[in-house]
């Protein structure tokens, strides 16, 4: 817990040195004048982010009560590269070798909910869209990770962003699969309403990358005119032209 106080952490960890706390993103140093540094995380439930070896390199903080942003992450630091790190990677890596799959969800709480339901091979990006660096990390563990995002507009957009970002990097031994959750539900909702079996059924019927992109473009506009059909073809060709592997 990070208390709702501007100097609680600074006092508690003062023996480590103020410079180190600023370098690792735990304190904020105002730029103007000679103002004192203060705690970055205040009034938040703290979620440690670890590297593949289990060392804490940053934090995600969920606000308690009202306020924005709902989640606050550590900034880019000497230890924490948000675009190359995945939450729960240290636990999901070994679990994925046993389960023979890797699941990607939107947030920290989704990972925790699935782990509580006995599904441990789960990671999440740190509050951002999946980056090329994170995709490379995923493919080191599984050639066909399953992206399981919420069924709302934001979740659908995140899935398509990941799909288009993956296209230039595809090879015969690495792709993506997709599960679209029911509108308004996250993984915890699915498990609470239908149990782990329902979630497993959804994972078993994951949609291949080409099918997900096809469905997205097919739904983009009504195909009621030759111009609309030509637009669909143009968009599909544009996607295909970004694929780096000639056979694919």
XYZ file of C-alpha atoms in Angstrom:
248
model
C 0.000 0.000 0.000
C 1.206 3.505 -0.854
C -0.379 5.832 1.743
C -2.045 9.021 0.536
C 0.919 11.093 1.633
C 3.536 13.027 -0.340
C 6.512 11.942 1.769
C 5.727 8.556 3.397
C 7.915 6.560 0.986
C 10.624 9.196 0.987
C 10.869 8.889 4.780
C 10.598 5.081 4.860
C 13.310 4.527 2.228
C 15.395 7.593 2.945
C 18.364 5.470 3.970
C 18.729 4.321 0.345
C 19.437 7.849 -0.839
C 17.163 10.359 -2.536
C 19.051 10.177 -5.857
C 18.413 6.434 -6.208
C 14.716 6.848 -5.392
C 14.446 9.495 -8.125
C 16.415 7.354 -10.619
C 14.114 4.360 -10.062
C 10.956 6.465 -10.386
C 9.795 6.190 -6.790
C 10.149 9.931 -6.196
C 9.333 12.818 -8.531
C 11.790 15.705 -8.726
C 10.048 18.888 -9.913
C 11.938 20.645 -12.669
C 11.308 24.227 -11.671
C 13.282 25.902 -8.900
C 14.533 24.178 -5.797
C 11.296 22.396 -4.855
C 11.647 19.169 -2.886
C 11.064 15.727 -4.381
C 7.889 13.857 -3.410
C 6.359 10.354 -3.618
C 5.167 9.329 -7.084
C 2.700 6.732 -5.757
C 0.121 8.007 -3.280
C -3.158 6.422 -2.161
C -2.605 3.331 -4.328
C -2.515 -0.445 -4.129
C 0.972 -1.332 -5.348
C 1.574 -4.186 -7.788
C 5.237 -5.152 -8.231
C 6.474 -5.708 -11.791
C 9.324 -8.212 -12.016
C 11.778 -9.154 -14.727
C 12.134 -12.699 -16.034
C 14.432 -13.563 -13.122
C 11.914 -12.354 -10.529
C 13.654 -9.089 -9.592
C 11.361 -6.125 -8.918
C 12.054 -3.464 -11.563
C 8.957 -1.254 -11.310
C 5.421 -0.904 -10.018
C 1.870 -0.461 -11.171
C -0.289 1.435 -8.705
C -4.098 1.159 -8.719
C -5.861 4.130 -7.172
C -7.994 3.508 -4.081
C -11.205 5.496 -4.370
C -11.977 8.114 -7.006
C -9.362 9.839 -9.131
C -7.270 9.677 -12.279
C -5.355 7.937 -13.600
C -6.858 4.659 -12.414
C -3.471 2.969 -12.889
C -0.118 4.679 -12.583
C 3.051 2.891 -13.730
C 6.680 3.480 -12.930
C 8.288 5.704 -15.559
C 11.057 4.586 -17.910
C 14.101 4.075 -15.671
C 17.506 2.400 -15.651
C 15.698 -0.763 -14.475
C 12.273 -0.555 -16.126
C 11.688 -0.502 -19.888
C 7.881 -0.525 -20.140
C 7.837 -1.398 -23.846
C 9.971 -4.520 -23.391
C 8.527 -5.802 -20.115
C 5.455 -7.952 -19.504
C 3.706 -8.242 -16.159
C 3.939 -11.727 -14.566
C 6.609 -12.867 -17.031
C 8.612 -14.541 -14.248
C 5.690 -16.846 -13.338
C 4.062 -17.209 -16.759
C 7.268 -18.354 -18.486
C 7.635 -21.638 -16.563
C 3.835 -22.122 -16.492
C 3.614 -21.735 -20.289
C 6.079 -24.583 -20.811
C 3.814 -26.881 -18.796
C 0.538 -25.621 -20.270
C 1.915 -25.451 -23.848
C 0.316 -22.035 -24.360
C 0.644 -18.377 -23.364
C -2.251 -15.974 -22.777
C -2.087 -12.177 -22.989
C -4.716 -10.076 -21.197
C -5.180 -6.335 -20.811
C -4.276 -5.609 -17.203
C -2.751 -6.631 -13.889
C -6.083 -7.558 -12.301
C -6.962 -9.813 -15.261
C -3.709 -11.717 -14.712
C -4.427 -12.045 -10.994
C -8.026 -13.213 -11.603
C -6.921 -15.949 -14.019
C -4.113 -17.063 -11.727
C -6.628 -17.433 -8.898
C -8.715 -19.608 -11.248
C -5.714 -21.892 -11.834
C -4.554 -20.422 -15.147
C -1.011 -19.216 -14.522
C 0.444 -18.862 -18.029
C -0.804 -15.274 -18.345
C 0.953 -11.955 -18.942
C -0.155 -8.363 -19.562
C 1.443 -5.322 -21.164
C 1.992 -2.530 -18.661
C -0.965 -0.335 -19.498
C 0.018 0.222 -23.132
C -0.600 -1.308 -26.542
C 1.610 -4.328 -27.278
C 4.969 -3.220 -28.657
C 7.306 -5.005 -31.076
C 9.624 -5.699 -28.149
C 6.828 -7.330 -26.154
C 5.753 -9.414 -29.163
C 9.316 -10.719 -29.489
C 9.240 -11.648 -25.797
C 5.954 -13.509 -26.244
C 7.233 -15.484 -29.229
C 10.261 -16.662 -27.268
C 7.821 -18.495 -24.988
C 5.106 -19.534 -27.453
C 4.909 -19.473 -31.252
C 1.182 -18.636 -31.155
C 0.190 -16.674 -28.036
C -3.514 -16.048 -27.402
C -4.526 -12.390 -27.023
C -7.596 -12.224 -24.820
C -8.913 -8.663 -24.681
C -12.198 -7.201 -23.472
C -15.128 -7.144 -25.896
C -15.575 -3.355 -25.707
C -14.368 -0.891 -28.347
C -11.073 -0.305 -26.544
C -10.395 -4.054 -26.391
C -11.222 -4.524 -30.074
C -8.942 -1.646 -31.046
C -6.134 -3.083 -28.918
C -6.496 -6.465 -30.648
C -6.319 -4.937 -34.133
C -3.359 -2.738 -33.161
C -1.530 -5.857 -31.987
C -2.449 -7.728 -35.175
C -1.200 -4.993 -37.506
C 1.936 -4.494 -35.434
C 2.674 -8.218 -35.699
C 2.269 -8.460 -39.494
C 5.804 -7.294 -40.455
C 7.274 -9.717 -37.896
C 5.337 -12.871 -38.838
C 7.137 -16.072 -39.777
C 5.897 -19.633 -40.289
C 6.865 -20.337 -36.674
C 5.257 -17.280 -35.066
C 1.767 -15.822 -35.254
C -1.043 -14.680 -32.921
C -4.460 -15.981 -31.941
C -7.373 -13.977 -30.552
C -10.214 -14.424 -28.071
C -12.785 -11.629 -27.903
C -14.599 -11.576 -24.583
C -18.320 -10.716 -24.393
C -19.038 -6.985 -24.400
C -18.617 -5.448 -20.967
C -16.875 -8.484 -19.479
C -13.292 -9.050 -18.421
C -11.720 -12.466 -17.671
C -12.844 -12.322 -14.031
C -16.471 -11.723 -15.122
C -16.317 -14.691 -17.512
C -14.984 -17.002 -14.792
C -17.499 -15.780 -12.189
C -20.454 -16.251 -14.543
C -19.444 -19.439 -16.329
C -16.548 -20.905 -14.375
C -13.121 -21.899 -15.614
C -14.656 -24.328 -18.129
C -16.322 -21.507 -20.035
C -13.057 -19.620 -20.269
C -11.237 -22.761 -21.405
C -13.862 -23.257 -24.137
C -13.200 -19.746 -25.393
C -9.449 -20.360 -25.439
C -9.943 -23.632 -27.331
C -11.790 -21.709 -30.063
C -9.283 -18.883 -30.437
C -9.437 -17.057 -33.768
C -6.374 -17.147 -36.076
C -4.707 -13.856 -36.993
C -5.893 -13.826 -40.613
C -9.492 -14.523 -39.597
C -9.446 -11.732 -36.995
C -8.141 -9.170 -39.482
C -10.611 -10.352 -42.143
C -13.539 -9.983 -39.707
C -12.384 -6.514 -38.669
C -12.200 -5.245 -42.238
C -15.418 -7.012 -43.268
C -17.288 -5.234 -40.456
C -15.744 -1.840 -41.185
C -18.545 -0.756 -43.542
C -21.594 -2.245 -45.291
C -20.620 -3.992 -48.540
C -23.555 -2.611 -50.484
C -21.712 -1.057 -53.435
C -18.830 -1.969 -55.778
C -16.880 0.897 -54.211
C -17.238 -0.639 -50.743
C -16.021 -4.015 -52.047
C -13.068 -2.285 -53.705
C -12.321 -0.546 -50.403
C -12.287 -3.906 -48.600
C -9.874 -5.327 -51.162
C -7.651 -2.259 -50.872
C -7.462 -2.535 -47.074
C -6.657 -6.265 -47.211
C -3.904 -5.686 -49.789
C -2.497 -2.920 -47.570
C -2.308 -5.368 -44.641
C -0.742 -8.095 -46.781
C 1.877 -5.714 -48.160
C 3.289 -5.125 -44.651
C 3.996 -8.841 -44.066
C 7.740 -9.365 -44.192
C 7.749 -13.076 -45.048
C 7.146 -13.607 -48.802
C 5.376 -16.980 -48.517
C 3.006 -15.692 -45.854
